[in-house]
Coordinates of C-alpha atoms in Angstrom, one line a residue:
Chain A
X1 CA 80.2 106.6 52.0
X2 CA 78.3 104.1 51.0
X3 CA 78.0 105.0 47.6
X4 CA 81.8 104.0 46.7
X5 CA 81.8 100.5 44.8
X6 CA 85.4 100.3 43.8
X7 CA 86.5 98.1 46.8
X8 CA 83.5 96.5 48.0
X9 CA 82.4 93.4 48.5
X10 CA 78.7 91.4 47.5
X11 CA 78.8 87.6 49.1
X12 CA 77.3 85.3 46.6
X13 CA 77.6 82.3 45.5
X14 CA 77.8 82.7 41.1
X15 CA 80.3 80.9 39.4
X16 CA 82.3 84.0 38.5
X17 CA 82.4 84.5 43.2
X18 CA 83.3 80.6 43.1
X19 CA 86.8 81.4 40.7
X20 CA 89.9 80.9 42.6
X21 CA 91.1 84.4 43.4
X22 CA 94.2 83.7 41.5
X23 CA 92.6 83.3 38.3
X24 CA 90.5 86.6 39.0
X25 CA 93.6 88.7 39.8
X26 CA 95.7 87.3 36.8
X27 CA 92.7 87.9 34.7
X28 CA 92.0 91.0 35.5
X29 CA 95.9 92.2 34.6
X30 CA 94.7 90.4 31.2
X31 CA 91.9 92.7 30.7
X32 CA 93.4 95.7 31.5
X33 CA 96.1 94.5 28.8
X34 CA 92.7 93.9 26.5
X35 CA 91.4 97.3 27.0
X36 CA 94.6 99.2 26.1
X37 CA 95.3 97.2 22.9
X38 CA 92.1 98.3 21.6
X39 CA 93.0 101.0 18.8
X40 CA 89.3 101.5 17.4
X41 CA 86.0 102.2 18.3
X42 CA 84.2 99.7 17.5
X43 CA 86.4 96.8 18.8
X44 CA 86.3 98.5 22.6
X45 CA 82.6 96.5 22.1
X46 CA 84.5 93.5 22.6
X47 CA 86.0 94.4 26.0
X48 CA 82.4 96.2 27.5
X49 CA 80.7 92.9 26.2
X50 CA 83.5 91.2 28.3
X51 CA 82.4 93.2 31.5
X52 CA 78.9 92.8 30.4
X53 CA 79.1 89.0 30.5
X54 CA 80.7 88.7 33.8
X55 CA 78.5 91.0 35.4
X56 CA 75.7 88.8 34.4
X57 CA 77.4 85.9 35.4
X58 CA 78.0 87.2 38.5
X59 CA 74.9 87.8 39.2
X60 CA 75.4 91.5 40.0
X61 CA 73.0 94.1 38.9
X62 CA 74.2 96.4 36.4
X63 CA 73.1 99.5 37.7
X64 CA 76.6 99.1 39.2
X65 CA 77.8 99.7 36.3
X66 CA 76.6 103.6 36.9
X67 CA 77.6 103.4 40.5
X68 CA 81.3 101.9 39.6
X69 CA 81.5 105.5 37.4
X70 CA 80.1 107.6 39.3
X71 CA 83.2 108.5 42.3
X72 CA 85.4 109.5 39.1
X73 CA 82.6 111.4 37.1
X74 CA 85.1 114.4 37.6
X75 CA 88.4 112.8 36.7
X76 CA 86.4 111.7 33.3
X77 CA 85.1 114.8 32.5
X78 CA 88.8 116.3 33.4
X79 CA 90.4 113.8 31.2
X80 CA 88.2 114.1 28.2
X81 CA 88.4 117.7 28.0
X82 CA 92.0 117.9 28.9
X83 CA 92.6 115.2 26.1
X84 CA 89.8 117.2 23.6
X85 CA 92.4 120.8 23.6
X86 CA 95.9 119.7 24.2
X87 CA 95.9 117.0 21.5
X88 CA 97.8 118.4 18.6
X89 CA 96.5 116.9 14.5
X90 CA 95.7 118.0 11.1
X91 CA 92.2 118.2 10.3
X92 CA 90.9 121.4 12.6
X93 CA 87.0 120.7 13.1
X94 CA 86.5 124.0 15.6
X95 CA 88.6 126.4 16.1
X96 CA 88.3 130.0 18.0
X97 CA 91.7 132.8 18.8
X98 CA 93.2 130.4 21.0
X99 CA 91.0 127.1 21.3
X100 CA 91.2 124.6 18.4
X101 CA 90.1 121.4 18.7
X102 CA 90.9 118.8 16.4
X103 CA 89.9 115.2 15.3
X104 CA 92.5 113.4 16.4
X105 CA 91.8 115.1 20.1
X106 CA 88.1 114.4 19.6
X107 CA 89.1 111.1 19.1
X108 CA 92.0 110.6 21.6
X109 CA 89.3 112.2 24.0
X110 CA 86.7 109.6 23.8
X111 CA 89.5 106.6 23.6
X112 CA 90.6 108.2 27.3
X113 CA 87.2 108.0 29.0
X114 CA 85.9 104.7 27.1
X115 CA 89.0 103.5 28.5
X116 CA 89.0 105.1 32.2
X117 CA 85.1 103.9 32.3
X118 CA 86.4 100.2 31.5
X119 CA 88.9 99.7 33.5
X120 CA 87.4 101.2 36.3
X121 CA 84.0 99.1 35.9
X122 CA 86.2 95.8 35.5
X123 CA 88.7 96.4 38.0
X124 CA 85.2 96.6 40.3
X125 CA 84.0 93.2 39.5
X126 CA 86.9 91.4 40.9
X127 CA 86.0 93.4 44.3
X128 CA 82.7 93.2 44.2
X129 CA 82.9 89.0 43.8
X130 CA 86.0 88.6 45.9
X131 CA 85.9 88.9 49.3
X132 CA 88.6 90.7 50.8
X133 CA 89.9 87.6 52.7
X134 CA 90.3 85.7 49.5
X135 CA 92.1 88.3 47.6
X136 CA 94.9 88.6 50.2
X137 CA 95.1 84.9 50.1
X138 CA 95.5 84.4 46.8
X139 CA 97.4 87.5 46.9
X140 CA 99.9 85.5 49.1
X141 CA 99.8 82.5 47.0
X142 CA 101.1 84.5 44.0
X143 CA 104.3 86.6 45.7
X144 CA 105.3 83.2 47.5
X145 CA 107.5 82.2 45.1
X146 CA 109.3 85.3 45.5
X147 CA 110.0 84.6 48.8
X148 CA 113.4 82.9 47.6
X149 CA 114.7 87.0 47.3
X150 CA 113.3 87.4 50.7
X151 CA 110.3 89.2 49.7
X152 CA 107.7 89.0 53.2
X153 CA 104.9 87.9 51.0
X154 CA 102.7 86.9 53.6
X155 CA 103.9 89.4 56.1
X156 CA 102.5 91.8 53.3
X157 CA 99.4 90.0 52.7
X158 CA 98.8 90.2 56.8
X159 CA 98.6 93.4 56.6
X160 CA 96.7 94.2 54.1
X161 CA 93.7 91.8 55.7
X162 CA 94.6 93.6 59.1
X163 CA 94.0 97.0 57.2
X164 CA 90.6 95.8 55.5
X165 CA 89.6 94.2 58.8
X166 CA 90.0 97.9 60.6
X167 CA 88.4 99.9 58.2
X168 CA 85.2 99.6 59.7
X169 CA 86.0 99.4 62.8
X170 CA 88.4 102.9 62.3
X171 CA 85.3 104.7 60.8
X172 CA 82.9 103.7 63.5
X173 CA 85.3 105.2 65.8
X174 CA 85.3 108.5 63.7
X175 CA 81.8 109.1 63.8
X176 CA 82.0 108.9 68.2
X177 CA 84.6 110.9 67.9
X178 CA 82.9 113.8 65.8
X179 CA 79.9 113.1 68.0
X180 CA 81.6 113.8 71.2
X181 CA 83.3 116.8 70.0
X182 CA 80.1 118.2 68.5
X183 CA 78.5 117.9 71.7
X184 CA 81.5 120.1 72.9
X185 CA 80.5 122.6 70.3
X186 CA 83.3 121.9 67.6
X187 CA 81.6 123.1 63.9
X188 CA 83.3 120.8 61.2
X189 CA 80.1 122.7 58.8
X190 CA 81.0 126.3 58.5
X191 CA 84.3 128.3 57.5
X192 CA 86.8 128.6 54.9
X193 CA 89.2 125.5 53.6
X194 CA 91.5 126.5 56.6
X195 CA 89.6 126.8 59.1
X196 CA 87.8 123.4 58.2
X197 CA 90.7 121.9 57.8
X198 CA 92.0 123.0 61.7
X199 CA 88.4 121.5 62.7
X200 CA 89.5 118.1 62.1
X201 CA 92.5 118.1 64.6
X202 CA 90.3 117.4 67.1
X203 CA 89.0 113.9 65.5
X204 CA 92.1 113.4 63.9
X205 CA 94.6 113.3 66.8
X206 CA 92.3 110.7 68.9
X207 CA 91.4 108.9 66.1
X208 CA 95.4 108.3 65.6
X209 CA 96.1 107.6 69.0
X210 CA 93.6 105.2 69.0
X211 CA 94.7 103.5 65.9
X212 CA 97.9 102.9 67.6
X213 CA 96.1 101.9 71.0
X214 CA 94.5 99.1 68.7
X215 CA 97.6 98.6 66.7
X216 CA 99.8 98.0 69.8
X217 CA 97.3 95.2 71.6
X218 CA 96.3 93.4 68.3
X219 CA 100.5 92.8 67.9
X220 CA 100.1 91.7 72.1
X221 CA 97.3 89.4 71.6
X222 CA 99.0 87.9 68.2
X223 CA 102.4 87.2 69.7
X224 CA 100.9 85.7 72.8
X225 CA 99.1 83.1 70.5
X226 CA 102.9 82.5 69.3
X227 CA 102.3 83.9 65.7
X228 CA 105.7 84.4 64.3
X229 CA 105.6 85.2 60.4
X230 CA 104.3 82.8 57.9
X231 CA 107.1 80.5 58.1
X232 CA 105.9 76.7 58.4
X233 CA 102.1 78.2 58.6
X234 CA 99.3 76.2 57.5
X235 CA 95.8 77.1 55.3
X236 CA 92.6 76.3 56.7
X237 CA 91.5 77.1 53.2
X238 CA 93.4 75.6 50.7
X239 CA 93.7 77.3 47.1
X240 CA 92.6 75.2 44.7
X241 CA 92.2 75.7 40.2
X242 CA 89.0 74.0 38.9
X243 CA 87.3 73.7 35.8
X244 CA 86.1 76.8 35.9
X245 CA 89.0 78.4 36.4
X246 CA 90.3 77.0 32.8
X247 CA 86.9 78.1 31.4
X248 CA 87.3 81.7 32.5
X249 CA 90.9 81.3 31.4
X250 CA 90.0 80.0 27.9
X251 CA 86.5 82.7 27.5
X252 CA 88.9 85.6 28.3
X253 CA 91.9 84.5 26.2
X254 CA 89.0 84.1 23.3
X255 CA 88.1 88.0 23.6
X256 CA 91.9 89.0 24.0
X257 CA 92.7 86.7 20.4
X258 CA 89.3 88.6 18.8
X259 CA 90.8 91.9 18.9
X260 CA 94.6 90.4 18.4
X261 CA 92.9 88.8 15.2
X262 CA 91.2 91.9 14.0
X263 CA 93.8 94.5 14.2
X264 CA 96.5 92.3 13.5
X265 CA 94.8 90.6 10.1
X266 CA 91.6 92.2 9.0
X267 CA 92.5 96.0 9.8
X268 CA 90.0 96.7 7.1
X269 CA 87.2 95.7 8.9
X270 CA 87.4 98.3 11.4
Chain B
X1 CA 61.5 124.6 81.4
X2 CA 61.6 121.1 80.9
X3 CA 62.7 119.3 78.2
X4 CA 60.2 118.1 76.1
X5 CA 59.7 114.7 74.3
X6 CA 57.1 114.5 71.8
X7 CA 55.9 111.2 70.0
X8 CA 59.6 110.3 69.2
X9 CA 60.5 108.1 66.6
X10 CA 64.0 107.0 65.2
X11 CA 65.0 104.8 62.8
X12 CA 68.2 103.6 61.5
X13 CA 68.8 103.3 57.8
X14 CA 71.1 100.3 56.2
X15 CA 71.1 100.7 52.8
X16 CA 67.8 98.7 51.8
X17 CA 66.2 97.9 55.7
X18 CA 65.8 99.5 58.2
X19 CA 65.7 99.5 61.7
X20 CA 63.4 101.7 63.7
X21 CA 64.9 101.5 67.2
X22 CA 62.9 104.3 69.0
X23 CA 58.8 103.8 68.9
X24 CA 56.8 106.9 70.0
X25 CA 58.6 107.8 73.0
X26 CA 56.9 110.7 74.8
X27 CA 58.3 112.2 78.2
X28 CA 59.6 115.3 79.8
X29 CA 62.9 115.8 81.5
X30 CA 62.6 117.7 84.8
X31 CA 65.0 121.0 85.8
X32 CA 67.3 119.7 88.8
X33 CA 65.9 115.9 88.4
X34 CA 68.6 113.0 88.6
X35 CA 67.0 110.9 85.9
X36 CA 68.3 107.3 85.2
X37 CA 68.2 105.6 82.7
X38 CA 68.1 101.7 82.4
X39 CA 67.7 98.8 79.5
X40 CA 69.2 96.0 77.9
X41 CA 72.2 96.3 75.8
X42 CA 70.6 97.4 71.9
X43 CA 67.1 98.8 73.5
X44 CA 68.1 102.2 72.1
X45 CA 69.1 104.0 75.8
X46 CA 72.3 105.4 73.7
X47 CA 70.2 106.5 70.3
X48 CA 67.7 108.1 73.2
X49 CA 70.6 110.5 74.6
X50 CA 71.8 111.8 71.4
X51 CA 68.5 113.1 70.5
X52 CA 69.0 115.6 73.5
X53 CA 71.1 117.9 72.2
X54 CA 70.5 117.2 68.3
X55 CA 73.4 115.1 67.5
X56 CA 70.6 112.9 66.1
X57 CA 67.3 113.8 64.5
X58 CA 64.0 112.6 65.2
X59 CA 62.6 110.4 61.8
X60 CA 59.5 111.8 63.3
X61 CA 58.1 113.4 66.7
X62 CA 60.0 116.3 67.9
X63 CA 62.5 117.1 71.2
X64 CA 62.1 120.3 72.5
X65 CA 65.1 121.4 75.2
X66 CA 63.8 124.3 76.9
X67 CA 61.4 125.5 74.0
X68 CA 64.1 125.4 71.4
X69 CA 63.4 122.8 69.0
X70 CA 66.4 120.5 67.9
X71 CA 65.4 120.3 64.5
X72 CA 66.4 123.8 64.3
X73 CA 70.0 124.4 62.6
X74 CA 70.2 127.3 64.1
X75 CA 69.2 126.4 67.8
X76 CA 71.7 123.9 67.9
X77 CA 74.8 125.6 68.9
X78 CA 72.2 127.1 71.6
X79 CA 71.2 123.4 72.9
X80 CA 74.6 122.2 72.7
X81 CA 75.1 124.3 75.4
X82 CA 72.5 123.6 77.4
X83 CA 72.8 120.1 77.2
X84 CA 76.2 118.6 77.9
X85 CA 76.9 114.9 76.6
X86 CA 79.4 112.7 78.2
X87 CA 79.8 109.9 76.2
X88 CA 80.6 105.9 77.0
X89 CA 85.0 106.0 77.6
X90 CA 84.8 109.9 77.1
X91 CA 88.7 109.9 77.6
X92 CA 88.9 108.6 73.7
X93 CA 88.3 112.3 72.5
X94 CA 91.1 114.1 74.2
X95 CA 93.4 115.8 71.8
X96 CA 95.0 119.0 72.9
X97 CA 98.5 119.3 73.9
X98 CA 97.6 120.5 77.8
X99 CA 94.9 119.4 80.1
X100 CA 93.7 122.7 80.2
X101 CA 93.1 123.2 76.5
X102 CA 91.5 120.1 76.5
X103 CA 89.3 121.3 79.0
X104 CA 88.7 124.8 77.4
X105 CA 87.8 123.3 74.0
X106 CA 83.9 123.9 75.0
X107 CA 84.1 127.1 76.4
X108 CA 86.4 128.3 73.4
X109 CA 83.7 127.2 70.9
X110 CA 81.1 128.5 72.9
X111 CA 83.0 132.2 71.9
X112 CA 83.6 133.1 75.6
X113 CA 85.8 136.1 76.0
X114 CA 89.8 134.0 77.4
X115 CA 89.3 135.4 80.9
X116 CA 86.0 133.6 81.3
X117 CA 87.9 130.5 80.0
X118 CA 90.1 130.3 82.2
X119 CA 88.0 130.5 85.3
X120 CA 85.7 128.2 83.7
X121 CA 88.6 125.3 83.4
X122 CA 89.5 126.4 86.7
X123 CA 86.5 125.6 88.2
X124 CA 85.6 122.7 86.2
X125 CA 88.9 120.7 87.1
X126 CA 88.8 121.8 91.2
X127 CA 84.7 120.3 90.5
X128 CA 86.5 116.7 88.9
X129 CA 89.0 117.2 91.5
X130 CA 92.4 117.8 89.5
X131 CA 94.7 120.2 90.4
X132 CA 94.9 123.0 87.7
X133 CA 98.7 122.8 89.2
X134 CA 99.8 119.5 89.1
X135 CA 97.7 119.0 86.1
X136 CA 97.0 122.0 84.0
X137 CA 100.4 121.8 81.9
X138 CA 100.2 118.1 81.3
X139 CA 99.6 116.3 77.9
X140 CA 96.3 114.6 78.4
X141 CA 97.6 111.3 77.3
X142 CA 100.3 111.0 80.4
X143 CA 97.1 110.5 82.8
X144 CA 95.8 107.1 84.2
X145 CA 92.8 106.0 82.9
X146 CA 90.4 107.5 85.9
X147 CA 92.6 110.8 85.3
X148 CA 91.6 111.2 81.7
X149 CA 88.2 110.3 82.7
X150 CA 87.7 113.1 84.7
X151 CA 89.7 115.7 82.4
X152 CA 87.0 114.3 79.9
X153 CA 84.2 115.2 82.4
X154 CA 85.9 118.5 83.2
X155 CA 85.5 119.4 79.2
X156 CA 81.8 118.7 79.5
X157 CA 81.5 120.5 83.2
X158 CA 83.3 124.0 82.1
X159 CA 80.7 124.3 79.3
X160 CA 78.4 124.7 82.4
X161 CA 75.2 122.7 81.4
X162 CA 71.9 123.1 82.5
X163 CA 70.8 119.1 81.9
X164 CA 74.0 116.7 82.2
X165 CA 73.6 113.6 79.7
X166 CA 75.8 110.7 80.8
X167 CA 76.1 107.5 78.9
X168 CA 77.4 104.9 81.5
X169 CA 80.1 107.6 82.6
X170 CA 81.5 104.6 85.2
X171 CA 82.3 101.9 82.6
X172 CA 85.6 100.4 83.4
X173 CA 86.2 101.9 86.5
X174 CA 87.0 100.4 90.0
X175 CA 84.2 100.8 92.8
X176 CA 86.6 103.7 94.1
X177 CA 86.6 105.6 90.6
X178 CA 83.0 104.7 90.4
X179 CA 82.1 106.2 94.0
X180 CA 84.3 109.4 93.1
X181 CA 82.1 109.8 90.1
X182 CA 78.6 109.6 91.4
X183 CA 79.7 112.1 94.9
X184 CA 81.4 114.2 92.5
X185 CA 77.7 114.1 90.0
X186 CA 75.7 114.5 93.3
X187 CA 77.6 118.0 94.9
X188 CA 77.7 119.4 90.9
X189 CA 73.7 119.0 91.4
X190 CA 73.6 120.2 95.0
X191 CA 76.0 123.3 93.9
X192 CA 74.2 124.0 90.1
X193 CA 70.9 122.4 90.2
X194 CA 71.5 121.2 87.2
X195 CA 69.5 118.1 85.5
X196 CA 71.5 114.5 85.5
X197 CA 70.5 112.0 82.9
X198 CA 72.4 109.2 83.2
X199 CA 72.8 105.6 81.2
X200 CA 73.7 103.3 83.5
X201 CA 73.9 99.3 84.2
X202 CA 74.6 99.2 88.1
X203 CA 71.0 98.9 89.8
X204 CA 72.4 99.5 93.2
X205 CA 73.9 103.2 91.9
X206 CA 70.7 103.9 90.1
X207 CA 68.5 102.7 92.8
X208 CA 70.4 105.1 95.2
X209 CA 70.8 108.2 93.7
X210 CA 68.0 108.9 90.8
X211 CA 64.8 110.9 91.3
X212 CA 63.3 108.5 88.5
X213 CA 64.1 105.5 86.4
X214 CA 63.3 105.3 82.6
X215 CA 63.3 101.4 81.9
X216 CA 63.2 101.2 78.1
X217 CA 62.5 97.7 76.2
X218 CA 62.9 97.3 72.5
X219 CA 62.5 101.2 71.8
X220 CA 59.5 101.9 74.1
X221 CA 59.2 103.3 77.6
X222 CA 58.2 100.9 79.7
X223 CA 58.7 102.6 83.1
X224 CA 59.3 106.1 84.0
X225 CA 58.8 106.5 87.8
X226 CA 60.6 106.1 91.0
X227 CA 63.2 103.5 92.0
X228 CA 60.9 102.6 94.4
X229 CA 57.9 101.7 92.6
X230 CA 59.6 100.1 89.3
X231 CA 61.9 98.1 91.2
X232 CA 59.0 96.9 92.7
X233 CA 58.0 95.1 89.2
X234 CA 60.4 92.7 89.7
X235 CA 58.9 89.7 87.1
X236 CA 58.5 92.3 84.5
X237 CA 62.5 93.6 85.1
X238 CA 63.6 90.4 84.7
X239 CA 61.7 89.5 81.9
X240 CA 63.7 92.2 79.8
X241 CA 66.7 91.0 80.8
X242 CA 67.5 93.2 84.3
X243 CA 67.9 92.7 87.5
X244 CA 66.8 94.1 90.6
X245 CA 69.6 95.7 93.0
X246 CA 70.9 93.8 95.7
X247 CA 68.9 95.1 98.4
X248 CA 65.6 94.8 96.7
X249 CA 66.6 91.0 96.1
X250 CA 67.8 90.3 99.9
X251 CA 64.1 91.5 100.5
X252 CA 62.6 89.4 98.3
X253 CA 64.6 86.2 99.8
X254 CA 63.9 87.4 103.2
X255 CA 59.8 87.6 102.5
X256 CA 60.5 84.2 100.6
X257 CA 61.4 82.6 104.4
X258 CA 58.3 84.0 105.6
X259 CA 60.2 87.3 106.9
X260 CA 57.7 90.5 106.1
X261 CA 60.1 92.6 105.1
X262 CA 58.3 95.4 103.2
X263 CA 58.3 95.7 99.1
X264 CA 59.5 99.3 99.0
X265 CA 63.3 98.6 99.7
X266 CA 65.9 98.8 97.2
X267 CA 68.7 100.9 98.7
X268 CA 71.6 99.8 101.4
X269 CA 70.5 102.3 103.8
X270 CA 66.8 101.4 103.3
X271 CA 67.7 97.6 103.9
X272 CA 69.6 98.7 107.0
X273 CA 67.3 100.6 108.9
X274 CA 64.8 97.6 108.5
X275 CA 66.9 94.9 109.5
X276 CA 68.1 97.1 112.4
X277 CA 64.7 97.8 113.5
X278 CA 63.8 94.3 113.4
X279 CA 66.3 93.1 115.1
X280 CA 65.9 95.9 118.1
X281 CA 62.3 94.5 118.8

């Protein structure tokens, strides 16, 4: 379980972990925009040396790179060959009674996966720099405005920090669980699908009731502290956009004009 | 045959440290012993009890429950049901839609023939005191908390273990549910002979009803006698954090006022008899 990095967290103190998380969300949306404008090869160098330079700045080691791919190693390989057979062109390059693949689904193939690794290694950078806490927050910060249509923006944002918060916690309680029933003599190892799949009733029903067990006396121990909603509800940690937060701004804009400026102007050069 | 613990060592793994939380523990378990076991809160008492029936694995050393060696894959449904575990709030693993299929989960994986079952959940709920009558039909989750406690207990009980492992089976109780408990422990030995291990905080209960004490400190045995003698270290206990039981300390307050009340008390009863013969000469 450990091994999954889409979603985790690495405290630190660079200056791409110091960026409001407002500017990391908003960028992000800008560079998954980035990396599906990209129409050739050569210029999806400009969006990995993106994720490149923001690893470095952010002081994360880039063998995460390989760990950030690694959880959908199957989806890319489903994708790529999925994309590499079913993509209908002109110029044939193999072809054999039914199978016939073609440059165009060569090419469509490799655009898939460049683009599935990339937006999956960037999309984990925000994570890993961004604590939890601070992405529901600045979550919160962005949706407020739609609070005018009544949209519960920090209602939602609650939960989602209740939901990371009990993640842990939820888990922990899983392994006991699978413990104590092991020591009963419950196999969760052997058998077919089915049967496997029957073995977990016996985790998963008190697992639930226990969720709700929690659930019920974290809403008791809230209300009797008189929380009612965000509604007049102060920040100990105010929000706040800094320099840095216009350079990351201004850097990623830079990229996202290079490839505008390329394709749009100079489509010979690629 | 005993069970056997050989040059144990365990250590947790975090990602990059680690955390060795057992240190070359070596002892034997008696048949038919009560065996108590006492410690500080993160001193590895818990970690110790799930090597006995091979929910964890030694990082070295071995445990050996009657010969069979848990290391084994395919001992362990074997030591599973020699050894029963009761874990800390054991009514947090009830599932089944009747008390009595909660209590025949065990059995059923143990692939007993459903006659056998069914006198073994019989048996096992008149031992925790439930009525298969009153209680046999009921969801699990419409009992109290000392109800599901004991339908927990049951599920262990109808497995029909030689060695008992407890892990503070009295945590949240009342001094009546806690009583009920440690009688109800005491006749299951009487009637069995079965082996009690149990992980528990009250001195007083441990002091009254184990054969021995295991006092572990930072993931190493320190003690592993009678209640007698290590309660009689009484510097050392409290050095690692644990007190003596009440009557142990009334003796020691007593021979404090110049009273020579012997060293070897540390029960009620023991404490009464003295003060009663003092006081009759």
């Amino acid at each position: 379980m450990t091994d999954i990095t889409l979603g985790q967290f690495i405290p630190g103190n660079s200056c791409i972990h110091r960026l409001d998380p407002r500017t990391k969300i908003v960028l992000m949306l800008v560079y998954i925009v980035m990396v599906f404008l990209v129409k050739s090869l050569i210029l999806f160098s400009v969006p990995l040396a993106y994720v490149l330079l923001c690893l470095w700045l952010g002081q994360i080691s880039f063998s995460y790179f390989g760990k950030a791919i690694k959880p959908i190693r199957f989806l890319l390989v489903f994708m790529f060959l999925l994309n590499l057979f079913i993509t209908p062109g002109e110029k044939t390059l193999f072809s054999w009674r039914f199978i016939k693949i073609t440059e165009e689904g060569l090419l469509q193939a490799v655009f898939i996966s460049l683009r599935l690794i990339l937006l999956v290694t960037g999309a984990s950078i925000m994570t890993l720099t961004t604590s939890p806490i601070a992405l529901t927050d600045g979550l919160e910060r962005m949706l407020s405005p739609l609070k005018v249509f009544k949209f519960p923006a920090h209602e939602l944002a609650m939960m989602m920090t209740i939901a990371l918060r009990f993640i842990p916690t939820l888990m922990e309680e899983a392994d006991k669980i699978r413990k104590a029933q092991m020591a009963r003599g419950a196999d969760f190892e052997s058998g077919n699908i089915i049967a496997r799949a029957k073995a977990m009733i016996p985790i998963l029903i008190p697992l639930f009731v226990s969720a709700f067990r929690r659930a019920d006396e974290l809403a008791m121990a809230m209300e009797s502290r008189c929380y009612h909603g965000g509604e007049g509800r102060t920040k100990l940690h105010q929000l706040k956009l800094g320099r840095g937060d216009l350079a990351a701004v201004l850097v990623t804009m830079a990229f996202l004009a290079l490839i505008l400026l390329v394709q749009g102007f100079f489509p010979g050069l690629i | 045959m005993p069970i056997v613990i050989d040059h144990l060592c365990h250590t947790y793994f975090d990602g990059a440290t680690s955390n060795p939380v057992l240190k070359d523990i070596s002892l034997e378990i008696r048949e038919g012993e009560f065996l108590s076991i006492i410690g500080h809160t993160g001193c590895g008492k818990t970690t110790l009890v799930q090597h006995l029936n091979g929910l964890l694995l030694p990082t070295s050393g071995k445990v050996l429950v009657d010969g069979l060696d848990t290391a084994d894959k395919k001992l362990r449904p074997a030591i599973r049901t020699l050894v029963g575990m009761v874990f800390q709030y054991p009514e947090y693993q009830l599932f089944a839609d009747t008390v009595r299929e909660d209590v025949g989960f065990g059995p059923k994986n143990m692939k007993l023939s459903e006659e056998v079952i069914a006198l073994r959940v019989s048996e096992a709920m008149a031992m925790v005191g439930l009525s298969m009558d009153k209680f046999g039909e009921k969801s699990p989750f419409e009992l109290s908390g000392g109800e599901k406690r004991r339908a927990a207990l049951a599920g262990i009980l109808a497995m029909r273990p030689k060695y008992l492992v407890l892990d503070e089976p009295m945590a949240g109780l009342d001094p009546q549910g806690r009583q009920s408990i440690l009688a109800m422990l005491e006749k299951l030995r009487q009637d069995t002979g079965c082996s009690i291990i149990m992980v528990s905080h009250s001195m007083e209960d441990v002091a009254r009803h184990a054969d021995r004490i295991l006092v572990m400190d930072h993931g190493e045995v320190k003690y592993l006698d009678t209640p007698k003698s290590v309660f009689s270290h009484s510097e050392e206990l409290a050095g690692m954090g644990l007190s003596l039981p009440a009557p142990c300390r009334v003796a020691a307050l007593l021979r404090k006022q110049g009273v020579d009340a012997p060293g070897d008390i540390c029960t009620r009863d023991d404490l009464e008899a003295y003060l009663l013969r003092r006081l009759k000469a």
